[in-house]
Short mmCIF file of C-alpha atoms in Angstrom, two decimals:
data_model
loop_
_atom_site.label_atom_id
_atom_site.label_comp_id
_atom_site.label_asym_id
_atom_site.label_seq_id
_atom_site.Cartn_x
_atom_site.Cartn_y
_atom_site.Cartn_z
CA MET A 50 -2.00 -8.91 -5.66
CA GLU A 51 1.28 -9.72 -3.86
CA LEU A 52 1.40 -11.95 -0.87
CA PHE A 53 3.53 -9.16 0.99
CA TYR A 54 -0.04 -7.02 1.46
CA TYR A 55 -1.90 -10.05 2.80
CA MET A 56 0.85 -10.84 5.21
CA VAL A 57 0.74 -6.97 6.22
CA PHE A 58 -2.87 -6.75 6.67
CA GLY A 59 -3.32 -10.16 8.39
CA SER A 60 -0.51 -9.46 10.73
CA LEU A 61 -2.05 -6.16 11.70
CA SER A 62 -5.63 -7.69 12.19
CA ALA A 63 -4.07 -10.20 14.40
CA LEU A 64 -2.79 -7.30 16.59
CA VAL A 65 -5.92 -5.45 16.84
CA PHE A 66 -8.05 -8.60 17.53
CA ALA A 67 -5.53 -9.63 20.34
CA LEU A 68 -5.54 -6.34 21.81
CA GLU A 69 -9.41 -6.05 21.77
CA ILE A 70 -9.98 -9.50 23.59
CA SER A 71 -7.33 -9.11 26.00
CA LYS A 72 -8.96 -5.75 27.70
CA SER A 73 -9.18 -6.10 31.42
CA ASN A 74 -12.12 -4.39 33.69
CA LYS A 75 -9.13 -1.70 34.48
CA ASP A 76 -8.99 -1.09 30.67
CA ARG A 77 -12.74 -0.17 30.68
CA ILE A 78 -14.77 2.63 32.25
CA ASN A 79 -18.01 1.45 33.77
CA THR A 80 -21.03 3.66 32.17
CA SER A 81 -24.94 3.96 32.25
CA PRO A 82 -27.71 2.37 30.01
CA ALA A 83 -28.62 6.31 29.02
CA PHE A 84 -25.10 7.14 28.18
CA ASN A 85 -24.76 3.80 25.83
CA SER A 86 -27.84 4.76 24.17
CA PHE A 87 -26.69 8.36 23.38
CA LYS A 88 -22.86 7.10 22.35
CA ASN A 89 -24.31 4.63 20.02
CA ASN A 90 -26.24 6.96 18.47
CA TYR A 91 -23.49 9.25 17.57
CA LEU A 92 -20.91 6.68 16.59
CA LEU A 93 -23.47 5.46 14.11
CA VAL A 94 -23.71 9.14 12.62
CA TYR A 95 -20.04 9.66 13.14
CA SER A 96 -19.54 6.52 11.13
CA LEU A 97 -21.64 7.20 8.25
CA MET A 98 -20.05 10.57 8.13
CA MET A 99 -16.52 9.22 8.25
CA ALA A 100 -17.66 6.33 5.37
CA GLY A 101 -18.47 9.34 3.07
CA ASP A 102 -15.17 10.81 3.68
CA TRP A 103 -12.92 7.60 3.56
CA LEU A 104 -14.38 6.17 0.51
CA GLN A 105 -13.07 9.41 -1.46
CA GLY A 106 -9.61 9.22 0.22
CA PRO A 107 -7.75 6.70 -1.91
CA TYR A 108 -9.11 7.88 -5.32
CA VAL A 109 -8.85 11.51 -5.14
CA TYR A 110 -5.52 11.67 -6.72
CA TYR A 111 -5.98 8.74 -8.78
CA LEU A 112 -9.13 10.20 -10.28
CA TYR A 113 -7.27 13.50 -11.12
CA SER A 114 -4.48 11.53 -12.75
CA THR A 115 -7.04 9.28 -14.93
CA TYR A 116 -8.42 13.01 -16.24
CA GLY A 117 -5.03 13.51 -17.48
CA PHE A 118 -3.82 16.28 -15.09
CA SER A 119 -0.11 16.36 -13.92
CA LYS A 120 1.11 16.33 -10.39
CA GLY A 121 1.23 20.21 -10.34
CA ASP A 122 -2.20 20.45 -11.47
CA ILE A 123 -3.29 18.05 -8.63
CA GLY A 124 -1.34 19.63 -6.37
CA GLN A 125 -3.40 22.96 -7.19
CA LEU A 126 -6.29 21.26 -6.89
CA PHE A 127 -5.49 20.05 -3.29
CA ILE A 128 -4.27 23.63 -2.46
CA ALA A 129 -7.63 24.91 -3.42
CA GLY A 130 -9.40 22.35 -0.60
CA PHE A 131 -7.20 23.32 2.10
CA GLY A 132 -7.01 27.18 1.15
CA SER A 133 -10.72 27.23 1.32
CA SER A 134 -10.81 25.17 4.71
CA MET A 135 -8.12 27.97 5.92
CA LEU A 136 -10.16 31.01 4.37
CA PHE A 137 -13.51 29.84 5.60
CA GLY A 138 -12.89 27.37 8.66
CA THR A 139 -13.22 29.96 11.19
CA ILE A 140 -16.05 31.75 9.94
CA VAL A 141 -17.98 28.40 9.63
CA GLY A 142 -17.04 27.61 12.95
CA SER A 143 -18.02 30.77 14.48
CA LEU A 144 -21.55 30.25 12.43
CA ALA A 145 -21.64 26.72 14.07
CA ASP A 146 -21.43 27.94 17.64
CA LYS A 147 -23.86 30.66 17.10
CA GLN A 148 -26.91 28.94 14.54
CA GLY A 149 -26.48 25.71 16.07
CA ARG A 150 -24.06 22.82 15.78
CA LYS A 151 -26.61 20.11 14.55
CA ARG A 152 -27.21 22.73 11.61
CA ALA A 153 -23.84 22.78 10.71
CA CYS A 154 -23.51 18.91 10.67
CA VAL A 155 -26.49 18.88 8.19
CA THR A 156 -24.41 21.76 6.11
CA TYR A 157 -21.48 19.35 6.18
CA CYS A 158 -23.63 16.59 4.33
CA ILE A 159 -24.97 18.83 1.93
CA THR A 160 -21.71 20.60 1.09
CA TYR A 161 -19.81 17.04 0.60
CA ILE A 162 -22.67 15.80 -1.64
CA LEU A 163 -22.28 18.70 -3.78
CA SER A 164 -18.47 18.40 -3.87
CA CYS A 165 -18.72 14.41 -4.73
CA ILE A 166 -20.93 15.24 -7.51
CA THR A 167 -18.49 17.69 -9.06
CA LYS A 168 -16.21 14.53 -9.29
CA HIS A 169 -17.95 13.67 -12.54
CA SER A 170 -16.90 16.09 -14.56
CA PRO A 171 -13.45 16.35 -16.07
CA GLN A 172 -13.42 20.09 -16.21
CA TYR A 173 -10.47 21.47 -14.38
CA LYS A 174 -12.38 24.38 -13.51
CA VAL A 175 -15.62 22.17 -12.03
CA LEU A 176 -12.82 20.05 -10.00
CA MET A 177 -11.70 23.10 -8.52
CA VAL A 178 -15.16 24.22 -7.34
CA GLY A 179 -15.52 20.64 -5.85
CA ARG A 180 -12.32 21.02 -4.00
CA ILE A 181 -13.31 24.30 -2.49
CA LEU A 182 -16.62 22.48 -1.38
CA GLY A 183 -14.91 19.86 0.31
CA GLY A 184 -12.27 22.24 2.18
CA VAL A 185 -15.38 23.90 3.65
CA ALA A 186 -16.98 20.50 4.42
CA THR A 187 -13.71 19.21 5.96
CA SER A 188 -13.73 22.31 8.43
CA LEU A 189 -17.29 21.24 9.73
CA LEU A 190 -16.24 17.56 9.81
CA PHE A 191 -13.34 18.14 12.36
CA SER A 192 -15.22 21.12 14.55
CA ALA A 193 -18.94 21.00 14.43
CA PHE A 194 -19.53 16.86 15.23
CA GLU A 195 -17.09 17.05 18.19
CA SER A 196 -18.44 20.48 19.28
CA TRP A 197 -22.16 19.12 19.41
CA LEU A 198 -20.72 16.14 21.04
CA VAL A 199 -18.99 17.72 23.96
CA ALA A 200 -22.11 20.09 24.72
CA GLU A 201 -24.64 17.68 24.21
CA HIS A 202 -22.58 14.97 26.41
CA PHE A 203 -22.58 17.63 29.44
CA LYS A 204 -26.01 19.22 28.74
CA ARG A 205 -27.14 15.50 29.67
CA GLY A 206 -25.37 15.24 32.79
CA PHE A 207 -22.89 12.64 31.89
CA ASP A 208 -19.54 12.08 33.53
CA GLY A 209 -16.63 14.06 31.58
CA GLN A 210 -14.44 11.13 32.00
CA TRP A 211 -16.76 8.88 29.89
CA LEU A 212 -15.87 11.26 26.98
CA SER A 213 -12.71 9.49 26.56
CA VAL A 214 -15.00 6.39 25.66
CA THR A 215 -16.69 7.98 22.79
CA PHE A 216 -13.55 9.61 21.46
CA SER A 217 -11.79 6.37 21.54
CA LYS A 218 -14.91 4.01 20.09
CA ALA A 219 -15.28 6.97 17.35
CA ILE A 220 -11.70 6.80 16.09
CA PHE A 221 -11.61 2.72 16.47
CA LEU A 222 -14.88 2.81 14.22
CA GLY A 223 -14.89 5.98 12.27
CA ASN A 224 -11.00 6.25 11.35
CA GLY A 225 -10.35 2.27 11.96
CA LEU A 226 -13.19 -0.30 11.16
CA VAL A 227 -15.17 2.18 8.87
CA ALA A 228 -11.88 3.27 7.01
CA ILE A 229 -10.99 -0.38 6.23
CA LEU A 230 -14.14 -1.27 5.01
CA SER A 231 -14.40 1.75 2.78
CA GLY A 232 -11.15 1.05 1.64
CA LEU A 233 -12.08 -2.29 0.51
CA PHE A 234 -15.47 -1.41 -0.60
CA GLY A 235 -13.89 1.37 -3.06
CA ASN A 236 -11.50 -1.32 -4.43
CA LEU A 237 -14.54 -3.64 -5.10
CA LEU A 238 -15.98 -0.61 -6.91
CA VAL A 239 -13.09 0.41 -8.89
CA ASP A 240 -10.96 -2.60 -9.36
CA THR A 241 -13.11 -5.89 -9.08
CA LEU A 242 -16.51 -4.45 -10.55
CA ALA A 243 -14.93 -2.07 -12.75
CA LEU A 244 -17.36 0.88 -12.18
CA GLY A 245 -14.50 3.49 -12.76
CA PRO A 246 -12.79 5.90 -10.24
CA VAL A 247 -15.83 7.98 -9.65
CA ALA A 248 -17.87 5.12 -8.19
CA PRO A 249 -16.57 5.45 -4.59
CA PHE A 250 -17.68 9.24 -4.62
CA ASP A 251 -21.21 8.39 -5.64
CA ALA A 252 -21.14 5.86 -2.61
CA ALA A 253 -19.81 8.49 -0.29
CA SER A 254 -22.92 10.73 -1.29
CA CYS A 255 -25.26 7.89 -0.36
CA PHE A 256 -23.80 7.30 3.09
CA LEU A 257 -23.65 10.89 3.79
CA ALA A 258 -27.69 11.32 2.72
CA ILE A 259 -28.17 8.36 5.21
CA GLY A 260 -26.37 10.19 8.07
CA MET A 261 -28.03 13.31 7.34
CA ALA A 262 -31.38 11.91 7.45
CA ILE A 263 -30.34 10.50 11.27
CA ILE A 264 -29.04 14.00 12.24
CA LEU A 265 -32.22 15.45 11.24
CA SER A 266 -34.43 12.57 13.29
CA SER A 267 -32.41 12.18 16.17
CA TRP A 268 -30.61 14.99 17.23
CA SER A 269 -31.00 17.70 19.30
CA GLU A 270 -29.75 21.38 18.54
CA ASN A 271 -27.19 22.94 20.88
CA PHE A 272 -25.12 26.13 20.78
CA GLY A 273 -21.84 27.65 21.85
CA ASP A 274 -23.56 30.99 21.83
CA PRO A 275 -27.31 31.25 22.41
CA SER A 276 -27.87 34.69 21.22
CA GLU A 277 -30.24 35.76 18.57
CA SER A 278 -28.45 37.76 16.11
CA LYS A 279 -28.86 36.62 12.50
CA ASP A 280 -26.90 39.27 10.26
CA LEU A 281 -24.27 37.66 8.47
CA LEU A 282 -22.11 40.64 8.40
CA THR A 283 -22.55 40.70 12.16
CA GLN A 284 -21.61 36.79 12.30
CA PHE A 285 -18.37 37.60 10.26
CA LYS A 286 -17.40 40.35 12.35
CA GLY A 287 -18.24 37.91 15.39
CA ALA A 288 -15.44 35.51 13.81
CA ALA A 289 -13.05 38.17 13.74
CA VAL A 290 -13.66 39.36 17.54
CA ALA A 291 -13.46 35.68 18.47
CA ILE A 292 -9.75 35.26 16.64
CA ALA A 293 -8.57 38.12 18.61
CA HIS A 294 -9.84 36.80 21.93
CA ILE A 295 -8.33 33.61 21.11
CA MET A 296 -4.97 35.25 20.12
CA ASN A 297 -5.04 37.21 23.28
CA LEU A 298 -5.85 34.23 25.81
CA SER A 299 -3.74 31.83 23.99
CA CYS A 300 -0.45 33.85 23.43
CA VAL A 301 -0.89 35.83 26.61
CA LEU A 302 -3.12 34.42 29.32
CA ASP A 303 -3.38 30.55 28.40
CA GLU A 304 -0.18 28.81 27.20
CA LYS A 305 -1.82 25.30 27.30
CA ILE A 306 -4.48 26.39 24.63
CA ALA A 307 -1.31 27.93 22.32
CA LEU A 308 0.62 25.02 22.86
CA LEU A 309 -2.44 22.44 21.83
CA GLY A 310 -2.91 24.60 18.37
CA ALA A 311 0.84 24.48 17.45
CA ILE A 312 0.90 20.83 18.41
CA GLN A 313 -2.40 20.05 16.25
CA SER A 314 -1.20 22.11 13.34
CA LEU A 315 2.14 20.56 13.32
CA PHE A 316 0.88 16.74 13.44
CA GLU A 317 -2.31 17.49 10.83
CA GLY A 318 0.03 19.42 8.51
CA SER A 319 2.22 16.52 8.38
CA MET A 320 -0.54 13.97 8.16
CA TYR A 321 -2.35 15.80 5.03
CA THR A 322 1.12 16.25 3.64
CA PHE A 323 1.31 12.29 3.98
CA VAL A 324 -1.98 11.86 2.40
CA PHE A 325 -0.75 13.69 -0.70
CA LEU A 326 2.66 11.99 -0.72
CA TRP A 327 2.02 8.07 0.11
CA THR A 328 0.91 7.20 -3.50
CA PRO A 329 4.11 8.68 -5.38
CA ALA A 330 6.35 7.34 -2.74
CA LEU A 331 5.04 3.99 -3.04
CA SER A 332 4.80 3.71 -6.84
CA PRO A 333 7.95 6.45 -7.88
CA ASN A 334 8.27 4.13 -11.17
CA ASP A 335 5.13 3.51 -12.14
CA GLU A 336 4.47 0.37 -9.87
CA GLU A 337 0.94 -0.99 -10.09
CA ILE A 338 -0.07 -0.98 -6.32
CA PRO A 339 -3.74 -1.70 -5.09
CA HIS A 340 -4.43 1.67 -3.92
CA GLY A 341 -7.89 0.72 -1.97
CA PHE A 342 -6.11 -2.13 -0.20
CA ILE A 343 -3.22 -0.24 0.83
CA PHE A 344 -5.43 2.23 2.06
CA ALA A 345 -7.33 -0.16 4.31
CA THR A 346 -3.96 -1.44 5.63
CA PHE A 347 -3.33 2.05 6.72
CA MET A 348 -6.66 2.25 8.09
CA LEU A 349 -6.03 -0.77 10.27
CA SER A 350 -3.08 0.56 11.60
CA SER A 351 -5.10 3.44 12.62
CA MET A 352 -7.43 0.99 14.38
CA LEU A 353 -4.38 -0.57 16.22
CA GLY A 354 -3.51 2.77 17.32
CA SER A 355 -7.08 3.97 18.69
CA SER A 356 -7.18 0.46 20.51
CA LEU A 357 -4.06 1.40 22.23
CA ALA A 358 -5.30 4.87 23.07
CA SER A 359 -8.78 3.53 24.62
CA ARG A 360 -6.48 1.30 26.77
CA LEU A 361 -3.93 4.36 27.84
CA MET A 362 -7.08 6.98 28.47
CA ALA A 363 -8.68 4.31 30.56
CA ARG A 364 -5.85 4.48 33.07
CA SER A 365 -4.93 7.29 35.31
CA SER A 366 -1.30 6.87 34.30
CA PRO A 367 0.40 7.66 32.03
CA LYS A 368 -1.64 11.04 31.42
CA VAL A 369 -2.26 11.69 27.56
CA GLU A 370 0.26 14.64 27.74
CA CYS A 371 2.99 12.18 28.45
CA TYR A 372 2.56 9.50 26.29
CA MET A 373 1.82 11.69 23.50
CA GLN A 374 5.61 12.83 23.48
CA LEU A 375 6.83 9.15 22.33
CA VAL A 376 3.87 9.16 19.71
CA PHE A 377 5.33 12.11 18.04
CA LEU A 378 8.60 10.76 18.23
CA VAL A 379 7.92 7.54 16.68
CA SER A 380 5.52 9.26 13.79
CA ALA A 381 8.89 11.33 13.02
CA ALA A 382 10.98 8.59 12.57
CA SER A 383 8.69 6.54 10.42
CA LEU A 384 8.42 9.45 8.00
CA LEU A 385 12.21 9.17 7.58
CA LEU A 386 12.22 5.92 6.13
CA PRO A 387 11.61 7.25 2.53
CA ILE A 388 14.84 9.35 3.07
CA VAL A 389 16.77 6.20 4.45
CA THR A 390 15.78 3.85 1.74
CA SER A 391 16.51 6.54 -1.02
CA PHE A 392 20.11 6.02 -0.04
CA LEU A 393 20.34 2.24 1.07
CA VAL A 394 18.09 0.64 -1.91
CA THR A 395 19.19 0.29 -5.49
CA PRO A 396 16.06 1.78 -7.72
CA LYS A 397 14.14 -0.97 -9.92
CA ALA A 398 13.04 -0.72 -13.28
CA LYS A 399 9.87 0.89 -14.42
CA GLY A 400 6.62 -0.95 -13.95
CA GLY A 401 5.71 -4.22 -12.06
CA GLY A 402 4.72 -4.65 -8.55
CA ILE A 403 5.95 -2.52 -5.69
CA SER A 404 9.81 -2.66 -4.73
CA PHE A 405 11.57 -3.67 -1.90
CA SER A 406 11.84 -0.03 -0.92
CA GLY A 407 8.43 0.42 -1.38
CA SER A 408 7.60 -2.64 1.02
CA LEU A 409 10.04 -0.83 3.77
CA GLN A 410 8.43 2.22 3.25
CA LEU A 411 4.87 0.91 3.63
CA LEU A 412 5.92 -0.81 7.09
CA GLY A 413 7.12 2.57 8.04
CA PHE A 414 3.76 4.29 6.70
CA CYS A 415 1.88 1.72 8.74
CA ALA A 416 3.85 2.73 12.03
CA PHE A 417 2.81 6.43 11.11
CA GLU A 418 -0.99 5.38 10.87
CA ALA A 419 -0.79 3.65 13.97
CA CYS A 420 0.53 7.09 15.53
CA VAL A 421 -2.39 8.61 13.76
CA GLY A 422 -5.08 6.30 15.62
CA ILE A 423 -3.49 7.23 18.84
CA PHE A 424 -3.31 10.90 18.18
CA TRP A 425 -7.12 11.53 17.27
CA PRO A 426 -8.75 10.56 20.54
CA SER A 427 -5.88 12.00 22.58
CA ILE A 428 -5.95 15.34 21.28
CA MET A 429 -10.04 15.10 21.43
CA LYS A 430 -9.38 14.60 25.09
CA MET A 431 -6.70 17.52 25.46
CA ARG A 432 -9.31 19.65 23.56
CA SER A 433 -12.00 18.87 25.93
CA GLN A 434 -10.02 19.86 28.78
CA TYR A 435 -8.41 22.93 27.63
CA ILE A 436 -10.78 24.67 24.94
CA PRO A 437 -13.94 26.82 26.56
CA GLU A 438 -17.35 25.51 25.67
CA GLU A 439 -18.91 28.87 24.33
CA ALA A 440 -16.17 29.15 21.41
CA ARG A 441 -15.33 25.64 20.78
CA SER A 442 -15.93 25.27 17.01
CA THR A 443 -14.24 28.67 16.13
CA ILE A 444 -11.02 28.04 18.13
CA MET A 445 -10.67 24.49 16.58
CA ASN A 446 -11.18 25.90 13.12
CA PHE A 447 -8.57 28.73 14.20
CA PHE A 448 -6.10 26.26 15.16
CA ARG A 449 -6.54 24.60 11.38
CA ILE A 450 -5.24 28.02 9.99
CA PRO A 451 -1.75 27.52 10.19
CA LEU A 452 -1.90 23.48 9.73
CA ASN A 453 -3.62 24.79 5.85
CA ILE A 454 -0.92 27.24 5.55
CA PHE A 455 1.77 24.58 5.94
CA VAL A 456 0.26 22.15 3.52
CA CYS A 457 -0.79 25.04 0.87
CA VAL A 458 2.88 25.83 0.81
CA VAL A 459 4.08 22.58 0.44
CA LEU A 460 1.74 21.45 -2.30
CA TYR A 461 2.42 24.74 -4.08
CA ASN A 462 6.01 23.92 -4.38
CA VAL A 463 5.32 19.87 -4.89
CA ASN A 464 7.26 20.08 -8.26
CA ALA A 465 10.21 22.16 -6.54
CA PHE A 466 11.75 19.68 -4.14
CA PRO A 467 11.84 15.93 -4.17
CA ILE A 468 9.63 13.74 -2.16
CA THR A 469 12.62 12.74 0.16
CA VAL A 470 12.81 16.72 1.20
CA MET A 471 8.71 16.89 1.88
CA PHE A 472 9.21 13.96 4.10
CA GLY A 473 12.11 14.89 5.86
CA MET A 474 10.12 18.32 6.57
CA CYS A 475 7.25 16.46 7.92
CA SER A 476 9.57 14.73 10.56
CA ILE A 477 11.32 17.89 11.47
CA PHE A 478 7.86 19.29 12.38
CA LEU A 479 6.85 16.32 13.88
CA PHE A 480 9.86 16.44 16.58
CA VAL A 481 9.12 19.97 17.04
CA ALA A 482 5.43 18.66 18.15
CA SER A 483 7.00 16.14 20.63
CA ILE A 484 9.08 19.13 22.19
CA LEU A 485 5.84 21.23 22.75
CA GLN A 486 4.10 18.34 23.99
CA ARG A 487 6.47 17.97 26.68
CA ARG A 488 6.25 21.54 27.46
CA LEU A 489 2.53 21.12 27.49
CA MET A 490 3.05 18.30 30.03
CA VAL A 491 5.14 20.54 32.34
CA ILE A 492 2.72 23.16 32.59
CA ALA A 493 -0.64 21.09 32.62
CA ASP A 494 -1.02 20.81 36.24
CA LYS A 495 -0.28 24.60 37.04
CA PRO A 496 -3.74 26.58 37.56
CA LYS A 497 -5.05 28.66 34.87
CA GLN A 498 -3.77 32.32 34.81
CA ALA A 499 -6.99 33.54 33.29
CA ASP A 500 -10.73 32.56 32.74
CA TRP A 501 -11.96 32.45 29.54
CA THR A 502 -15.35 33.64 30.93
CA ALA A 503 -14.12 36.34 32.76
CA LEU A 504 -12.22 37.47 29.85
CA SER A 505 -15.38 37.20 27.55
CA ARG A 506 -17.31 39.52 30.09
CA ASP A 507 -14.72 42.10 30.15
CA ASP A 508 -16.34 45.37 29.95
CA GLU A 509 -13.43 47.07 28.34
CA ALA A 510 -13.09 44.46 25.56
CA GLU A 511 -15.51 43.89 22.83
CA PRO A 512 -17.94 40.70 23.51
CA LEU A 513 -17.25 37.58 22.02
CA THR A 514 -20.76 37.21 20.48
CA MET A 515 -22.32 40.45 18.69
#
């Protein structure tokens, strides 16, 4: 492996280490032993869940390519995943609120394990089923766990400010350290031990099974909606009514929720498009690149970002609504690098190691991943402030509908546009997110124009729960 990769990884490691050991008391929040026990249990489960997800990340595109599928075919498989997340996301979110967030977390484990099993088959239809299952699992991962955490946190009477501690630690560990170890472990399985590109998916299944056992043995159940209706058709109707209420509240009565949803969709849409594009961007001429090691480097960058976020959120100033504007601008600039290098750097011959252009792009991608590390705990903090508890999972999955539409459109046209055009679109969307974040900061201190609970109990409207 080239020295360049080790230099980037080593530099980022030194930065993260320096940030962590230099934290002062004002960068930390004093908590209680009971909270620390609760937090550590959640972090263990969340880390195992993320290990199951991150082990797969660097090898999805690579596995499909080894089965002989073209970029267009692979794009269709990715569309199936994002499409299923879009179609079923709000429904599973509503069911999680109604049937229980713990059950939804267990369902995530089972669904994702089944998705991993399908990776053993080179049959396109079987892989398509696996992507659909993976899309459903993704909806649960990014809604049910956070919803369970927030509800359980307040049910146990913990200080609301302590949520930022759990959020930042979850991203530092689950989206940082665990992701790095997962990338290195995947590289060990595939490259060093030569077990093939399907090995990380088998390892992911094991971690998911362990996490599911801990959930079943140590988590209590909580609900967004405690009513006892169990009819599936009624649940689907409830989800549709929930969307109507959310649209009414967001677009008419509470601009903050609408802005938060738009910001999340723009950033995550760009992020998931980047997940698909970084491999062909760094190896446009079939250069040999260490996928697992590069992925670990990206996650180390994310870890750096989450460490910065924990410092920022521990202080009263600047507020999260303020500093996120700069984060979105930096992320927009970092994804412009593939466009800049395409004009300034001469293309190299096919094969060999990473090019000079690829090296510059890798540095830019690391900056983008650092922004991702800041984004996750920060958006979690804002969601805990603005999204009502009684329909938290439903609303969070509703936010994912536009981002999944965006990613599906991009991937469907993956062969129609050069990679530079797609990176340019992502950069524009991130710039728009910065503008919307500015608007959110302006109105953040204004009193709410309507109360969610009062709206849901309005006699003239359909109730949220059926």
